[in-house]
Amino acid sequence: RKEVEQDPGPFNVPEGATVAFNCTYSNSASQSFFWYRQDCRKEPKLLMSVYSSGNEDGRFTAQLNRASQYISLLIRDSKLSDSATYLCVVNMANDYKLSFGAGTTVTVRA
Amino acid sequence: SAVISQKPSRDICQRGTSLTIQCQVDSQVTMMFWYRQQPGQSLTLIATANQGSEATYESGFVIDKFPISRPNLTFSTLTVSNMSPEDSSIYLCSVRGDYNEQFFGPGTRLTVL
């Protein structure tokens, strides 16, 4: 079983729509959680960290469910510029290594 | 976050040759990481490079194939040796942030013919 699993999508949504997707992780000792955004032919960039209480950054909301071992990302009022691959990234306690999901592709159409 | 640069940004190489990729950070960092991202796939950690010690390689990666240097706290190199077409990939360096996140360089796109 992969350490981090994501629905690859693609999620094709119109501008202004809300899109949400999840990521599951296998190791219950995981401690830190992140969403990264990767544009085509670019490096991954940190979108947001995911906190236990859930957190919001503008149109982006991240949630963590430790009991079911998943995290989610919700994008409200989608913009064309939100089109990208979103990587779910998990870090175990006492370990500097990151485990990456394969990514969820989101395409926002006009 | 740190500003990270990589050289070259891309290269096309012949089978059997070697390529050295440079990673420069604008601040001193203890840990630097080297990743590979093959087409259509996510990132795979190759090794962790600490200044003043041997790099630590992940399963499936060996020093003879991917020698790494870390001469100081702002610089590292990764060499891809005796290349084959299967080494065609994007190679990324990264540094660790304050909360276990990592920040990535722009990547080196390698094509091996």
mmCIF file of C-alpha atoms in Angstrom:
data_model
loop_
_atom_site.group_PDB
_atom_site.id
_atom_site.type_symbol
_atom_site.label_atom_id
_atom_site.label_comp_id
_atom_site.label_asym_id
_atom_site.label_seq_id
_atom_site.Cartn_x
_atom_site.Cartn_y
_atom_site.Cartn_z
ATOM 1 C CA ARG A 1 0.000 0.000 0.000
ATOM 2 C CA LYS A 2 1.303 3.452 -0.878
ATOM 3 C CA GLU A 3 2.054 5.790 1.997
ATOM 4 C CA VAL A 4 0.019 8.598 0.461
ATOM 5 C CA GLU A 5 -2.793 8.062 -2.014
ATOM 6 C CA GLN A 6 -4.715 10.596 -4.022
ATOM 7 C CA ASP A 7 -7.439 10.527 -6.621
ATOM 8 C CA PRO A 8 -5.505 11.524 -9.746
ATOM 9 C CA GLY A 9 -8.534 13.241 -11.275
ATOM 10 C CA PRO A 10 -8.692 15.154 -13.460
ATOM 11 C CA PHE A 11 -11.277 17.379 -11.900
ATOM 12 C CA ASN A 12 -12.645 19.614 -14.641
ATOM 13 C CA VAL A 13 -14.665 22.475 -13.203
ATOM 14 C CA PRO A 14 -16.034 25.778 -14.511
ATOM 15 C CA GLU A 15 -14.784 29.074 -13.199
ATOM 16 C CA GLY A 16 -16.468 29.990 -9.953
ATOM 17 C CA ALA A 17 -17.195 26.413 -8.946
ATOM 18 C CA THR A 18 -16.107 24.692 -5.768
ATOM 19 C CA VAL A 19 -13.867 21.669 -6.053
ATOM 20 C CA ALA A 20 -12.754 19.365 -3.264
ATOM 21 C CA PHE A 21 -10.603 16.288 -3.092
ATOM 22 C CA ASN A 22 -9.036 14.053 -0.504
ATOM 23 C CA CYS A 23 -5.825 12.287 0.226
ATOM 24 C CA THR A 24 -5.334 9.279 2.492
ATOM 25 C CA TYR A 25 -2.182 8.339 4.347
ATOM 26 C CA SER A 26 -1.231 4.967 5.721
ATOM 27 C CA ASN A 27 0.989 5.771 8.681
ATOM 28 C CA SER A 28 -0.913 6.776 11.780
ATOM 29 C CA ALA A 29 2.303 8.247 13.208
ATOM 30 C CA SER A 30 2.286 10.961 10.556
ATOM 31 C CA GLN A 31 2.669 14.322 12.143
ATOM 32 C CA SER A 32 2.793 17.094 9.561
ATOM 33 C CA PHE A 33 0.625 17.523 6.513
ATOM 34 C CA PHE A 34 0.899 19.814 3.545
ATOM 35 C CA TRP A 35 -0.680 20.621 0.243
ATOM 36 C CA TYR A 36 1.675 21.617 -2.551
ATOM 37 C CA ARG A 37 0.775 22.966 -5.939
ATOM 38 C CA GLN A 38 2.728 21.978 -9.028
ATOM 39 C CA ASP A 39 2.250 23.692 -12.345
ATOM 40 C CA CYS A 40 3.249 21.957 -15.556
ATOM 41 C CA ARG A 41 7.035 21.822 -15.897
ATOM 42 C CA LYS A 42 7.542 23.692 -12.641
ATOM 43 C CA GLU A 43 8.688 22.769 -9.163
ATOM 44 C CA PRO A 44 6.208 22.000 -6.371
ATOM 45 C CA LYS A 45 5.338 25.033 -4.286
ATOM 46 C CA LEU A 46 3.923 24.962 -0.799
ATOM 47 C CA LEU A 47 0.254 25.913 -0.896
ATOM 48 C CA MET A 48 -0.559 25.445 2.754
ATOM 49 C CA SER A 49 0.137 23.418 5.817
ATOM 50 C CA VAL A 50 -2.743 21.443 7.274
ATOM 51 C CA TYR A 51 -3.461 21.838 10.958
ATOM 52 C CA SER A 52 -5.448 19.559 13.221
ATOM 53 C CA SER A 53 -8.194 22.122 13.637
ATOM 54 C CA GLY A 54 -8.412 22.756 9.915
ATOM 55 C CA ASN A 55 -7.301 25.982 8.340
ATOM 56 C CA GLU A 56 -8.259 28.396 5.646
ATOM 57 C CA ASP A 57 -6.207 30.597 3.383
ATOM 58 C CA GLY A 58 -8.361 32.763 1.193
ATOM 59 C CA ARG A 59 -10.329 30.492 -1.132
ATOM 60 C CA PHE A 60 -8.499 27.381 0.061
ATOM 61 C CA THR A 61 -9.594 25.278 3.022
ATOM 62 C CA ALA A 62 -7.700 22.267 4.326
ATOM 63 C CA GLN A 63 -9.010 19.715 6.785
ATOM 64 C CA LEU A 64 -7.358 16.867 8.644
ATOM 65 C CA ASN A 65 -9.158 13.774 9.893
ATOM 66 C CA ARG A 66 -6.737 11.768 11.995
ATOM 67 C CA ALA A 67 -9.231 9.056 12.880
ATOM 68 C CA SER A 68 -9.813 8.183 9.237
ATOM 69 C CA GLN A 69 -6.312 9.218 8.170
ATOM 70 C CA TYR A 70 -7.180 11.609 5.422
ATOM 71 C CA ILE A 71 -6.733 15.242 4.571
ATOM 72 C CA SER A 72 -8.803 17.303 2.212
ATOM 73 C CA LEU A 73 -8.460 20.434 0.150
ATOM 74 C CA LEU A 74 -11.377 22.577 -0.935
ATOM 75 C CA ILE A 75 -11.092 25.383 -3.439
ATOM 76 C CA ARG A 76 -13.918 27.896 -3.567
ATOM 77 C CA ASP A 77 -14.728 30.272 -6.406
ATOM 78 C CA SER A 78 -12.245 28.533 -8.714
ATOM 79 C CA LYS A 79 -10.086 30.666 -10.974
ATOM 80 C CA LEU A 80 -8.444 29.698 -14.226
ATOM 81 C CA SER A 81 -5.128 30.148 -12.454
ATOM 82 C CA ASP A 82 -6.032 27.368 -10.009
ATOM 83 C CA SER A 83 -5.458 24.825 -12.789
ATOM 84 C CA ALA A 84 -2.559 22.714 -11.526
ATOM 85 C CA THR A 85 -1.642 19.430 -9.910
ATOM 86 C CA TYR A 86 -2.116 19.393 -6.163
ATOM 87 C CA LEU A 87 0.253 17.185 -4.205
ATOM 88 C CA CYS A 88 -0.623 15.788 -0.813
ATOM 89 C CA VAL A 89 2.504 15.571 1.337
ATOM 90 C CA VAL A 90 2.922 13.897 4.699
ATOM 91 C CA ASN A 91 5.724 13.900 7.237
ATOM 92 C CA MET A 92 6.175 11.409 10.031
ATOM 93 C CA ALA A 93 7.022 12.441 13.539
ATOM 94 C CA ASN A 94 10.750 12.493 14.260
ATOM 95 C CA ASP A 95 11.588 12.153 10.584
ATOM 96 C CA TYR A 96 12.645 14.819 8.150
ATOM 97 C CA LYS A 97 11.487 12.892 5.115
ATOM 98 C CA LEU A 98 8.364 13.782 3.202
ATOM 99 C CA SER A 99 6.063 11.306 1.492
ATOM 100 C CA PHE A 100 4.382 12.591 -1.644
ATOM 101 C CA GLY A 101 1.130 11.596 -3.204
ATOM 102 C CA ALA A 102 0.988 11.250 -6.970
ATOM 103 C CA GLY A 103 -1.111 14.388 -7.259
ATOM 104 C CA THR A 104 -4.647 15.434 -8.149
ATOM 105 C CA THR A 105 -5.052 17.353 -11.379
ATOM 106 C CA VAL A 106 -7.508 20.231 -11.411
ATOM 107 C CA THR A 107 -8.494 22.026 -14.588
ATOM 108 C CA VAL A 108 -10.639 25.139 -14.344
ATOM 109 C CA ARG A 109 -12.333 26.088 -17.594
ATOM 110 C CA ALA A 110 -13.741 29.440 -18.637
ATOM 111 C CA SER B 1 11.421 30.763 2.521
ATOM 112 C CA ALA B 2 14.877 30.259 1.032
ATOM 113 C CA VAL B 3 15.644 31.188 -2.549
ATOM 114 C CA ILE B 4 17.037 28.188 -4.384
ATOM 115 C CA SER B 5 18.632 28.079 -7.803
ATOM 116 C CA GLN B 6 19.717 25.141 -9.904
ATOM 117 C CA LYS B 7 22.045 24.794 -12.851
ATOM 118 C CA PRO B 8 21.567 23.731 -15.549
ATOM 119 C CA SER B 9 17.847 24.237 -15.966
ATOM 120 C CA ARG B 10 17.785 21.597 -18.673
ATOM 121 C CA ASP B 11 20.178 19.437 -20.658
ATOM 122 C CA ILE B 12 20.186 16.797 -23.326
ATOM 123 C CA CYS B 13 22.916 14.224 -22.851
ATOM 124 C CA GLN B 14 24.241 11.173 -24.578
ATOM 125 C CA ARG B 15 24.022 7.708 -23.108
ATOM 126 C CA GLY B 16 27.056 6.809 -21.007
ATOM 127 C CA THR B 17 27.998 10.357 -20.063
ATOM 128 C CA SER B 18 27.621 12.103 -16.712
ATOM 129 C CA LEU B 19 25.969 15.347 -15.710
ATOM 130 C CA THR B 20 26.530 17.382 -12.557
ATOM 131 C CA ILE B 21 23.651 19.472 -11.278
ATOM 132 C CA GLN B 22 24.306 22.380 -8.953
ATOM 133 C CA CYS B 23 22.002 23.662 -6.243
ATOM 134 C CA GLN B 24 22.611 27.027 -4.564
ATOM 135 C CA VAL B 25 20.668 28.380 -1.587
ATOM 136 C CA ASP B 26 20.654 31.999 -0.461
ATOM 137 C CA SER B 27 20.950 31.085 3.217
ATOM 138 C CA GLN B 28 22.767 28.499 5.282
ATOM 139 C CA VAL B 29 20.852 25.271 5.688
ATOM 140 C CA THR B 30 21.738 22.069 7.456
ATOM 141 C CA MET B 31 19.856 19.631 5.285
ATOM 142 C CA MET B 32 19.502 19.582 1.538
ATOM 143 C CA PHE B 33 17.589 16.976 -0.393
ATOM 144 C CA TRP B 34 17.752 15.634 -3.918
ATOM 145 C CA TYR B 35 14.652 14.281 -5.629
ATOM 146 C CA ARG B 36 13.791 12.772 -8.956
ATOM 147 C CA GLN B 37 10.444 13.228 -10.679
ATOM 148 C CA GLN B 38 9.939 10.949 -13.632
ATOM 149 C CA PRO B 39 7.367 11.849 -16.274
ATOM 150 C CA GLY B 40 3.841 11.675 -14.943
ATOM 151 C CA GLN B 41 4.948 10.615 -11.487
ATOM 152 C CA SER B 42 5.419 12.201 -8.124
ATOM 153 C CA LEU B 43 8.666 12.990 -6.368
ATOM 154 C CA THR B 44 11.061 10.295 -5.191
ATOM 155 C CA LEU B 45 13.768 11.132 -2.676
ATOM 156 C CA ILE B 46 17.227 10.172 -3.919
ATOM 157 C CA ALA B 47 19.322 11.234 -0.946
ATOM 158 C CA THR B 48 19.774 13.672 1.901
ATOM 159 C CA ALA B 49 22.921 15.764 1.893
ATOM 160 C CA ASN B 50 24.331 17.137 5.133
ATOM 161 C CA GLN B 51 27.357 19.371 5.177
ATOM 162 C CA GLY B 52 30.457 17.617 6.423
ATOM 163 C CA SER B 53 29.161 14.077 6.144
ATOM 164 C CA GLU B 54 28.351 11.458 3.541
ATOM 165 C CA ALA B 55 24.991 11.719 1.875
ATOM 166 C CA THR B 56 22.309 9.302 2.996
ATOM 167 C CA TYR B 57 20.778 7.429 0.077
ATOM 168 C CA GLU B 58 17.299 5.998 -0.183
ATOM 169 C CA SER B 59 16.576 2.446 -1.199
ATOM 170 C CA GLY B 60 17.234 1.979 -4.894
ATOM 171 C CA PHE B 61 19.788 4.762 -5.172
ATOM 172 C CA VAL B 62 23.536 4.288 -4.799
ATOM 173 C CA ILE B 63 26.487 6.603 -4.457
ATOM 174 C CA ASP B 64 28.258 5.265 -7.541
ATOM 175 C CA LYS B 65 25.328 6.260 -9.716
ATOM 176 C CA PHE B 66 24.381 9.499 -7.923
ATOM 177 C CA PRO B 67 27.430 10.943 -6.162
ATOM 178 C CA ILE B 68 26.618 14.004 -4.092
ATOM 179 C CA SER B 69 28.829 16.751 -2.756
ATOM 180 C CA ARG B 70 27.997 19.172 0.022
ATOM 181 C CA PRO B 71 31.037 21.404 0.460
ATOM 182 C CA ASN B 72 29.291 24.105 2.526
ATOM 183 C CA LEU B 73 25.953 25.119 4.011
ATOM 184 C CA THR B 74 24.662 26.847 0.886
ATOM 185 C CA PHE B 75 25.659 24.542 -1.953
ATOM 186 C CA SER B 76 25.338 20.965 -3.155
ATOM 187 C CA THR B 77 25.848 19.013 -6.346
ATOM 188 C CA LEU B 78 24.281 15.838 -7.649
ATOM 189 C CA THR B 79 25.971 13.904 -10.431
ATOM 190 C CA VAL B 80 24.034 11.493 -12.594
ATOM 191 C CA SER B 81 26.663 9.034 -13.776
ATOM 192 C CA ASN B 82 26.832 6.734 -16.766
ATOM 193 C CA MET B 83 23.447 7.911 -17.912
ATOM 194 C CA SER B 84 20.869 5.856 -19.734
ATOM 195 C CA PRO B 85 17.508 6.924 -21.174
ATOM 196 C CA GLU B 86 15.854 5.690 -17.961
ATOM 197 C CA ASP B 87 17.578 8.559 -16.142
ATOM 198 C CA SER B 88 15.548 11.075 -18.138
ATOM 199 C CA SER B 89 13.725 12.953 -15.447
ATOM 200 C CA ILE B 90 13.433 16.197 -13.550
ATOM 201 C CA TYR B 91 15.937 16.473 -10.720
ATOM 202 C CA LEU B 92 15.046 18.805 -7.868
ATOM 203 C CA CYS B 93 16.901 19.966 -4.812
ATOM 204 C CA SER B 94 15.114 21.178 -1.719
ATOM 205 C CA VAL B 95 15.759 22.551 1.730
ATOM 206 C CA ARG B 96 13.852 22.039 4.912
ATOM 207 C CA GLY B 97 11.762 24.792 6.466
ATOM 208 C CA ASP B 98 11.012 25.483 10.094
ATOM 209 C CA TYR B 99 7.967 23.196 10.268
ATOM 210 C CA ASN B 100 9.161 20.151 8.314
ATOM 211 C CA GLU B 101 7.957 21.591 5.026
ATOM 212 C CA GLN B 102 10.426 21.728 2.157
ATOM 213 C CA PHE B 103 11.117 24.363 -0.453
ATOM 214 C CA PHE B 104 12.228 23.313 -3.902
ATOM 215 C CA GLY B 105 14.563 24.625 -6.509
ATOM 216 C CA PRO B 106 13.265 25.124 -10.047
ATOM 217 C CA GLY B 107 14.509 21.716 -11.168
ATOM 218 C CA THR B 108 16.818 20.392 -13.864
ATOM 219 C CA ARG B 109 15.110 18.719 -16.794
ATOM 220 C CA LEU B 110 17.364 15.968 -18.095
ATOM 221 C CA THR B 111 16.885 14.086 -21.342
ATOM 222 C CA VAL B 112 19.192 11.187 -22.128
ATOM 223 C CA LEU B 113 19.365 10.022 -25.712
#
